[in-house]
Amino acid sequence: MQLRFAARSAKASPIIALLWIGSSTSPLSSHAFSSLSMSAAASPPRNIVVVGGGIQGTSVAYHLSKSSSLPENSKITVLEAKAPASAASGKGGGFMARSWGDGGNTQQLHHLAFDMYETLAEEVGCETYRKLPVLSVRPGFGGEGGAKKARKSAALGPLMPDWLDGSVGPIQPMGYGDDTAQITPSEFVNKMLEKAGDKIEVRLGTCEGVETEQGSDRGARRITGVKYTPRDDSGTAAVHVETIPADAVIVSAGPWSCAAEDWFQGAVELPMEGVKSTSIVWKKPEDSDVDATALFCGEDNRFGTHLEVYPRPDGTIYICGIGGSDYISKEELKAGAYREVCEAKESRVEAASSSFKEMSATYKAKGELEKVQACMRPCPPDAQPYMGKVPGWNGAYINAGHNCWGIAWAPACGKSISELVLEGESSSIDLTPFDPARFTPVGKRGGRGRKRQGESVGEQW
């Protein structure tokens, strides 16, 4: 099965009237002049493949498709193993918080992505984006004292959802909806693809590697194609391998991105652990609306949970933070572990349901589960994403390992990687801390050929 779209053309103005270059009063810098000149000049069409059809990969493809730096008649292909948003992007909570970073390297991703989401949601017609308040709740207390006290508070009362009517302890505000928001990630993925229309083609199949030729530097390789095993309409893989012509490939396949170590012949080492966690979704009550306040709950030692509770615009309530996660090794991920089937852990479903029903008398009396599920988040050892070029490989990029923030950061990552691919550098995000080769020994970085301290030096050194 294939979903077919065509690439977007971006026409630069044929006339640049007057540029004051070199003057301190110049309205356009030499960098701007260079960018405009490149845009105005006729560039050959690009063939760009994004491996992975989750929210990260789709965001990259979407920003590529709308960039003014994309040459006319270019092709953008999303290669997805199962279906768009079929893994974590179809099962994640979709919560985002602008100011909840730790002040480190990833803070820039929090800020830019949060600021982009509202505009993007309107642009693509996404109906599930909204800002909402957040409360910190301590579970495990007898009686209704915590909820009753909070409702009497002038500050907390307006934030208290009607369904938080069970046994809880102290309640504190964590956000008032100015810098906390949510979106249903699967809707956002599909709306981006719908908005892009024929500018993006989606192919279903499993990536098997890349085809290359001699690159611009001695010892370097240049991407010429992406090999994959097609998926047929029945959901099974074909027995033959096909190739998509490509001059650039962006690997953005969540925890399974670590397979790119082999595709790029050891030029990068991508240590990765998959954290497989269960989540549940409660049905919308038939006789009432569901107030839009999210909860971050403390440890409930009775059930081994630390719930995160997200009411959604459709009246369902999504819950994660269930505990009891499984840790999947890089070797298992390379073999495709849990890519096709990722089932919930029944013991954790029961634990989460019991913990939530203690906090909500409403759901204890008449709540009904709509869905139980599990997905994986991709975790590098330093909890920083892999974002950037593969050394020694012309046209090879990684965008993966975003941990639990992959959905929240998606717009910023998509924008910055599209800039890197089309313009040679990211102007939106400083990608230096996220170098995909940071765990790769210097001597192994890059393609074939002789190296000196990791740099290609040709055959004569």
Coordinates of C-alpha atoms in Angstrom, one line a residue:
M1 CA 0.0 0.0 0.0
Q2 CA 1.3 3.4 -0.9
L3 CA 0.2 6.9 -0.2
R4 CA 1.5 9.2 -3.0
F5 CA 2.3 12.9 -2.8
A6 CA 4.5 15.2 -4.9
A7 CA 7.2 17.6 -3.7
R8 CA 6.6 21.2 -3.2
S9 CA 8.2 23.8 -5.4
A10 CA 9.6 27.0 -4.0
K11 CA 10.1 29.8 -6.4
A12 CA 12.5 32.5 -5.5
S13 CA 12.1 36.1 -6.8
P14 CA 14.0 36.4 -10.1
I15 CA 15.1 40.0 -9.2
I16 CA 17.3 41.2 -6.4
A17 CA 17.1 45.0 -6.8
L18 CA 19.9 46.5 -4.7
L19 CA 22.1 45.1 -1.9
W20 CA 24.4 47.2 0.2
I21 CA 27.1 44.7 1.0
G22 CA 30.0 45.4 3.2
S23 CA 28.6 48.6 4.7
S24 CA 27.9 48.9 8.4
T25 CA 24.4 50.2 7.4
S26 CA 23.8 47.3 5.1
P27 CA 20.2 45.9 5.4
L28 CA 21.3 42.5 4.2
S29 CA 24.3 40.6 5.5
S30 CA 26.6 38.7 3.3
H31 CA 25.1 35.5 4.7
A32 CA 21.6 36.8 3.7
F33 CA 23.0 37.7 0.2
S34 CA 24.4 34.2 -0.1
S35 CA 21.1 32.6 0.9
L36 CA 19.1 34.8 -1.5
S37 CA 21.5 34.1 -4.3
M38 CA 21.2 30.4 -3.8
S39 CA 17.5 30.5 -3.6
A40 CA 17.3 32.6 -6.8
A41 CA 19.6 30.4 -8.7
A42 CA 18.2 27.3 -10.3
S43 CA 19.1 24.3 -8.2
P44 CA 18.7 20.6 -9.2
P45 CA 15.8 18.8 -7.7
R46 CA 16.4 16.9 -4.4
N47 CA 15.4 13.3 -3.6
I48 CA 15.0 13.2 0.2
V49 CA 13.9 10.2 2.2
V50 CA 12.9 10.3 5.9
V51 CA 13.0 7.0 7.6
G52 CA 10.2 6.9 10.2
G53 CA 6.6 8.1 10.0
G54 CA 6.1 9.1 13.6
I55 CA 5.7 12.7 14.8
Q56 CA 9.4 13.4 14.5
G57 CA 9.9 12.0 11.0
T58 CA 6.7 13.6 9.7
S59 CA 7.7 16.9 11.2
V60 CA 11.0 16.8 9.4
A61 CA 9.2 15.9 6.1
Y62 CA 6.6 18.6 6.6
H63 CA 9.1 21.4 7.2
L64 CA 11.2 20.2 4.3
S65 CA 8.1 20.4 2.1
K66 CA 7.3 24.0 3.0
S67 CA 10.8 25.4 3.0
S68 CA 11.6 28.1 0.4
S69 CA 15.0 26.4 0.1
L70 CA 13.6 23.3 -1.4
P71 CA 14.3 23.3 -5.2
E72 CA 11.5 22.9 -7.6
N73 CA 10.4 19.3 -8.6
S74 CA 12.0 17.8 -5.5
K75 CA 10.7 14.6 -4.0
I76 CA 10.2 13.9 -0.3
T77 CA 9.4 10.4 0.8
V78 CA 8.5 9.2 4.3
L79 CA 9.5 5.5 4.6
E80 CA 7.4 4.0 7.5
A81 CA 7.6 0.4 8.6
K82 CA 3.9 0.0 9.6
A83 CA 1.7 3.1 9.4
P84 CA 2.1 6.8 10.2
A85 CA 1.9 7.3 14.0
S86 CA 1.6 3.6 14.6
A87 CA 4.1 3.5 17.5
A88 CA 4.7 6.1 20.3
S89 CA 3.1 8.9 18.2
G90 CA -0.1 7.0 18.3
K91 CA 0.0 6.1 21.9
G92 CA 1.7 9.1 23.7
G93 CA 0.1 11.6 25.9
G94 CA 0.9 14.7 23.9
F95 CA 1.7 17.0 26.8
M96 CA 4.1 19.9 26.4
A97 CA 5.5 22.5 28.8
R98 CA 7.6 25.5 27.7
S99 CA 9.4 26.2 30.9
W100 CA 9.8 22.7 32.3
G101 CA 13.3 22.0 30.9
D102 CA 16.3 21.8 33.2
G103 CA 18.0 24.8 31.7
G104 CA 20.4 22.7 29.8
N105 CA 21.0 22.1 26.1
T106 CA 17.4 20.9 25.5
Q107 CA 15.8 24.0 26.9
Q108 CA 15.9 25.6 23.4
L109 CA 13.9 22.7 22.1
H110 CA 11.2 23.2 24.7
H111 CA 10.9 26.9 24.0
L112 CA 10.9 26.8 20.2
A113 CA 8.6 23.8 19.9
F114 CA 6.1 25.2 22.3
D115 CA 6.0 28.5 20.6
M116 CA 5.5 26.8 17.2
Y117 CA 2.8 24.4 18.1
E118 CA -0.2 26.7 18.4
T119 CA 0.5 28.3 14.9
L120 CA 1.2 24.9 13.4
A121 CA -1.9 23.3 14.8
E122 CA -4.0 26.1 13.2
E123 CA -2.1 25.8 10.0
V124 CA -2.7 22.1 9.5
G125 CA -6.2 22.1 11.0
C126 CA -5.5 20.1 14.2
E127 CA -8.4 20.3 16.6
T128 CA -6.9 18.7 19.7
Y129 CA -4.3 21.3 20.5
R130 CA -5.2 23.4 23.6
K131 CA -3.6 25.0 26.6
L132 CA -4.6 23.6 30.0
P133 CA -3.7 24.0 33.7
V134 CA -1.7 21.4 35.6
L135 CA -1.9 20.3 39.2
S136 CA 0.5 18.3 41.4
V137 CA -1.4 15.8 43.5
R138 CA -0.3 13.5 46.3
P139 CA -2.2 10.2 46.3
G140 CA -2.4 7.7 49.1
F141 CA -4.4 9.6 51.7
G142 CA -7.6 8.6 53.2
G143 CA -10.7 10.8 53.0
E144 CA -11.4 13.7 50.7
G145 CA -9.5 16.3 52.6
G146 CA -7.1 17.3 49.9
A147 CA -9.7 17.8 47.2
K148 CA -12.2 19.6 49.5
K149 CA -9.5 22.0 50.8
A150 CA -8.3 22.8 47.3
R151 CA -11.8 23.6 46.1
K152 CA -12.1 26.2 48.9
S153 CA -8.9 27.9 47.8
A154 CA -9.2 31.0 45.7
A155 CA -6.1 30.0 43.7
L156 CA -6.8 26.3 43.3
G157 CA -10.6 26.2 43.2
P158 CA -10.9 27.3 39.5
L159 CA -8.4 24.7 38.5
M160 CA -10.0 21.7 40.2
P161 CA -11.7 19.2 37.9
D162 CA -15.0 17.8 39.0
W163 CA -13.7 14.3 38.5
L164 CA -10.9 14.7 41.1
D165 CA -13.3 13.8 43.9
G166 CA -11.7 10.9 45.7
S167 CA -9.0 10.4 48.3
V168 CA -6.0 12.6 47.8
G169 CA -3.6 14.6 49.9
P170 CA -2.1 18.1 49.3
I171 CA -2.7 19.7 45.9
Q172 CA -0.5 22.4 44.4
P173 CA -0.5 24.3 41.0
M174 CA 2.2 23.4 38.5
G175 CA 0.9 25.4 35.6
Y176 CA -1.9 27.7 34.7
G177 CA -2.2 27.1 31.0
D178 CA 0.0 29.9 29.8
D179 CA 3.0 27.6 29.2
T180 CA 1.5 24.1 29.4
A181 CA -0.5 22.5 26.6
Q182 CA -1.5 19.3 24.9
I183 CA -2.1 17.8 21.5
T184 CA -3.2 14.4 20.3
P185 CA 0.0 13.4 18.5
S186 CA -1.6 10.9 16.0
E187 CA -4.0 13.6 14.8
F188 CA -1.1 16.1 14.4
V189 CA 0.9 13.5 12.3
N190 CA -2.0 12.8 10.0
K191 CA -3.0 16.5 9.7
M192 CA 0.6 17.4 8.6
L193 CA 0.4 14.7 5.9
E194 CA -3.0 15.9 4.8
K195 CA -1.8 19.5 4.6
A196 CA 1.3 18.6 2.7
G197 CA -0.9 16.7 0.2
D198 CA 1.1 15.5 -2.9
K199 CA 4.3 17.2 -1.6
I200 CA 5.1 14.1 0.4
E201 CA 4.9 10.5 -0.5
V202 CA 4.5 7.9 2.2
R203 CA 5.8 4.4 1.4
L204 CA 5.2 1.5 3.8
G205 CA 8.2 -0.8 4.3
T206 CA 11.2 -1.6 6.4
C207 CA 14.4 0.2 5.8
E208 CA 17.3 -2.2 5.0
G209 CA 20.1 0.2 4.5
V210 CA 21.4 2.7 2.0
E211 CA 23.2 2.8 -1.4
T212 CA 26.2 5.0 -1.9
E213 CA 28.9 6.2 -4.3
Q214 CA 32.2 8.0 -3.8
G215 CA 31.6 11.2 -1.9
S216 CA 33.1 14.7 -2.4
D217 CA 36.0 13.9 0.0
R218 CA 38.4 11.0 -0.4
G219 CA 37.1 8.2 1.7
A220 CA 33.6 9.7 2.1
R221 CA 30.5 8.2 0.8
R222 CA 27.5 9.9 -0.9
I223 CA 23.9 8.7 -0.5
T224 CA 22.3 7.6 -3.8
G225 CA 19.4 5.5 -2.5
V226 CA 17.5 3.9 0.4
K227 CA 16.9 0.2 0.3
Y228 CA 13.7 -1.2 1.8
T229 CA 11.4 -4.2 2.0
P230 CA 7.9 -3.2 0.9
R231 CA 4.9 -3.9 3.1
D232 CA 1.9 -5.2 1.3
D233 CA -1.8 -4.6 1.9
S234 CA -2.0 -7.5 4.3
G235 CA 0.6 -6.0 6.5
T236 CA 3.3 -8.5 5.7
A237 CA 6.7 -7.7 4.3
A238 CA 7.6 -8.6 0.7
V239 CA 10.5 -11.0 0.0
H240 CA 12.3 -8.5 -2.4
V241 CA 14.2 -5.3 -1.7
E242 CA 13.5 -2.1 -3.6
T243 CA 15.4 1.1 -3.7
I244 CA 14.2 4.7 -3.4
P245 CA 16.6 7.1 -5.2
A246 CA 17.9 9.6 -2.7
D247 CA 20.6 12.2 -2.3
A248 CA 19.7 12.6 1.4
V249 CA 18.3 10.4 4.1
I250 CA 17.2 11.4 7.6
V251 CA 16.9 8.5 10.0
S252 CA 14.1 9.4 12.4
A253 CA 12.7 6.0 13.5
G254 CA 12.5 6.4 17.2
P255 CA 14.2 3.6 19.2
W256 CA 14.8 1.6 16.0
S257 CA 17.1 4.3 14.6
C258 CA 20.0 2.6 16.2
A259 CA 20.0 0.2 13.2
A260 CA 21.6 3.0 11.3
E261 CA 24.9 2.0 12.9
D262 CA 25.0 -0.8 10.4
W263 CA 23.6 1.1 7.5
F264 CA 26.5 3.7 7.8
Q265 CA 29.2 1.0 8.4
G266 CA 30.1 2.1 11.9
A267 CA 30.6 5.8 11.1
V268 CA 28.4 6.5 14.1
E269 CA 27.6 4.5 17.3
L270 CA 24.1 5.2 18.5
P271 CA 23.8 3.6 22.0
M272 CA 20.0 3.4 22.6
E273 CA 17.7 1.8 25.1
G274 CA 14.0 1.3 24.5
V275 CA 11.8 1.9 27.5
K276 CA 8.5 0.0 27.0
S277 CA 5.7 1.5 29.1
T278 CA 2.0 0.8 29.5
S279 CA -0.7 3.5 29.2
I280 CA -4.5 3.4 29.5
V281 CA -7.4 5.5 28.2
W282 CA -10.7 6.0 30.0
K283 CA -13.9 6.4 28.0
K284 CA -15.8 9.7 28.1
P285 CA -18.6 9.5 30.6
E286 CA -22.0 9.5 29.0
D287 CA -23.6 12.0 31.2
S288 CA -20.9 14.7 31.8
D289 CA -18.1 16.7 30.3
V290 CA -14.5 16.2 31.4
D291 CA -12.8 19.2 32.9
A292 CA -9.5 20.0 31.2
T293 CA -6.9 19.9 34.0
A294 CA -3.9 17.7 33.9
L295 CA -2.5 16.0 36.9
F296 CA 1.1 15.0 37.8
C297 CA 0.8 12.6 40.8
G298 CA 3.3 11.7 43.4
E299 CA 4.4 8.1 44.1
D300 CA 1.5 5.9 45.1
N301 CA 3.3 3.2 47.0
R302 CA 0.1 1.1 47.3
F303 CA 0.2 0.4 43.5
G304 CA 3.8 1.4 42.4
T305 CA 2.5 4.2 40.2
H306 CA 3.3 7.9 39.7
L307 CA 0.4 8.8 37.4
E308 CA 0.3 11.5 34.7
V309 CA -3.4 12.2 33.9
Y310 CA -4.3 14.0 30.7
P311 CA -8.0 14.7 29.9
R312 CA -8.4 15.1 26.1
P313 CA -10.8 17.3 24.1
D314 CA -12.9 14.3 23.1
G315 CA -13.7 13.6 26.8
T316 CA -11.4 10.6 27.2
I317 CA -8.7 10.6 29.9
Y318 CA -5.2 9.3 29.0
I319 CA -3.0 8.0 31.8
C320 CA 0.7 7.1 31.8
G321 CA 3.4 7.0 34.5
I322 CA 2.2 3.6 35.4
G323 CA 5.5 2.1 36.4
G324 CA 6.9 -1.4 35.8
S325 CA 8.5 -0.4 32.4
D326 CA 10.6 -2.9 30.5
Y327 CA 14.1 -2.0 29.2
I328 CA 14.9 -3.2 25.6
S329 CA 18.5 -3.5 24.5
K330 CA 20.0 -2.0 21.4
E331 CA 20.5 -5.5 19.9
E332 CA 16.8 -6.2 20.3
L333 CA 15.9 -2.9 18.8
K334 CA 18.1 -3.5 15.8
A335 CA 16.2 -6.7 15.3
G336 CA 12.9 -4.8 15.3
A337 CA 11.7 -5.7 18.8
Y338 CA 8.1 -4.5 19.5
R339 CA 7.8 -2.6 16.2
E340 CA 4.9 -4.7 15.0
V341 CA 3.2 -5.6 18.3
C342 CA 3.7 -3.7 21.6
E343 CA 1.2 -5.0 24.2
A344 CA 0.2 -3.5 27.5
K345 CA 1.3 -5.2 30.7
E346 CA -1.9 -6.3 32.4
S347 CA -0.5 -6.0 36.0
R348 CA 0.3 -2.4 35.3
V349 CA -3.2 -1.7 33.8
E350 CA -4.7 -3.0 37.0
A351 CA -2.3 -0.9 39.1
A352 CA -3.0 2.3 37.2
S353 CA -6.8 1.7 37.2
S354 CA -6.8 1.1 40.9
S355 CA -4.7 4.1 41.7
F356 CA -6.8 6.5 39.6
K357 CA -10.1 5.2 41.0
E358 CA -8.8 6.0 44.5
M359 CA -8.4 9.6 43.4
S360 CA -11.7 9.8 41.5
A361 CA -14.9 8.6 43.1
T362 CA -16.6 9.4 39.8
Y363 CA -14.5 6.9 37.8
K364 CA -14.5 4.4 40.6
A365 CA -18.3 4.3 40.4
K366 CA -18.8 4.3 36.7
G367 CA -15.5 4.6 34.8
E368 CA -14.9 2.3 31.9
L369 CA -11.6 1.7 30.1
E370 CA -11.6 2.3 26.4
K371 CA -8.0 1.3 25.6
V372 CA -4.9 -0.4 27.1
Q373 CA -1.7 -0.1 25.1
A374 CA 2.1 0.2 25.3
C375 CA 4.8 2.0 23.4
M376 CA 8.5 2.7 23.7
R377 CA 10.5 5.8 24.1
P378 CA 14.1 6.0 22.8
C379 CA 16.7 6.8 25.4
P380 CA 20.4 7.6 24.7
P381 CA 22.7 7.2 27.7
D382 CA 22.9 11.0 28.3
A383 CA 19.2 11.7 27.7
Q384 CA 20.1 14.0 24.8
P385 CA 18.8 13.4 21.3
Y386 CA 20.9 12.5 18.2
M387 CA 20.4 15.4 15.8
G388 CA 22.9 16.1 13.0
K389 CA 25.0 14.8 10.2
V390 CA 26.7 11.4 10.0
P391 CA 30.4 12.1 9.6
G392 CA 32.0 11.0 6.4
W393 CA 28.7 10.4 4.7
N394 CA 27.4 13.1 2.3
G395 CA 23.6 13.4 2.7
A396 CA 23.2 11.2 5.8
Y397 CA 21.5 12.6 8.9
I398 CA 20.1 11.3 12.3
N399 CA 17.1 12.8 14.2
A400 CA 16.3 10.3 17.0
G401 CA 16.6 9.5 20.7
H402 CA 14.3 12.3 22.0
N403 CA 13.3 10.3 25.1
C404 CA 10.0 11.3 26.6
W405 CA 10.0 14.7 24.9
G406 CA 9.8 13.5 21.3
I407 CA 6.3 14.7 20.8
A408 CA 6.8 18.0 22.7
W409 CA 9.9 18.8 20.7
A410 CA 8.7 17.7 17.2
P411 CA 8.2 21.1 15.5
A412 CA 11.6 22.4 16.6
C413 CA 13.4 19.3 15.6
G414 CA 11.6 19.2 12.2
K415 CA 12.4 22.8 11.5
S416 CA 16.1 22.6 12.5
I417 CA 16.8 19.3 10.6
S418 CA 15.1 20.7 7.5
E419 CA 17.4 23.7 7.7
L420 CA 20.4 21.5 8.1
V421 CA 19.5 19.4 5.1
L422 CA 18.5 22.2 2.7
E423 CA 20.8 25.0 3.9
G424 CA 23.8 23.3 5.4
E425 CA 23.2 24.4 9.0
S426 CA 20.4 24.9 11.5
S427 CA 19.6 28.5 12.2
S428 CA 16.8 27.7 14.6
I429 CA 18.6 25.3 17.1
D430 CA 22.2 24.9 18.1
L431 CA 22.7 21.3 17.2
T432 CA 26.3 21.0 18.5
P433 CA 25.3 19.3 21.8
F434 CA 23.3 16.7 19.9
D435 CA 26.1 15.4 17.6
P436 CA 25.1 11.9 16.5
A437 CA 28.8 10.9 16.7
R438 CA 29.4 11.9 20.3
F439 CA 29.6 8.3 21.5
T440 CA 31.7 7.2 18.5
P441 CA 35.5 6.8 19.0
V442 CA 37.3 9.5 17.0
G443 CA 39.2 7.0 14.9
K444 CA 36.0 5.3 13.7
R445 CA 34.0 8.4 12.6
G446 CA 33.4 8.9 9.0
G447 CA 33.4 6.6 6.0
R448 CA 36.0 4.5 4.4
G449 CA 39.6 5.6 3.8
R450 CA 42.5 6.7 6.1
K451 CA 41.9 9.0 9.0
R452 CA 44.0 11.2 11.2
Q453 CA 42.2 11.9 14.5
G454 CA 38.9 11.0 12.8
E455 CA 39.4 13.3 9.8
S456 CA 39.7 11.9 6.3
V457 CA 43.2 12.6 5.0
G458 CA 43.2 10.6 1.7
E459 CA 45.4 7.7 0.7
Q460 CA 48.7 9.6 0.7
W461 CA 48.9 10.3 4.5

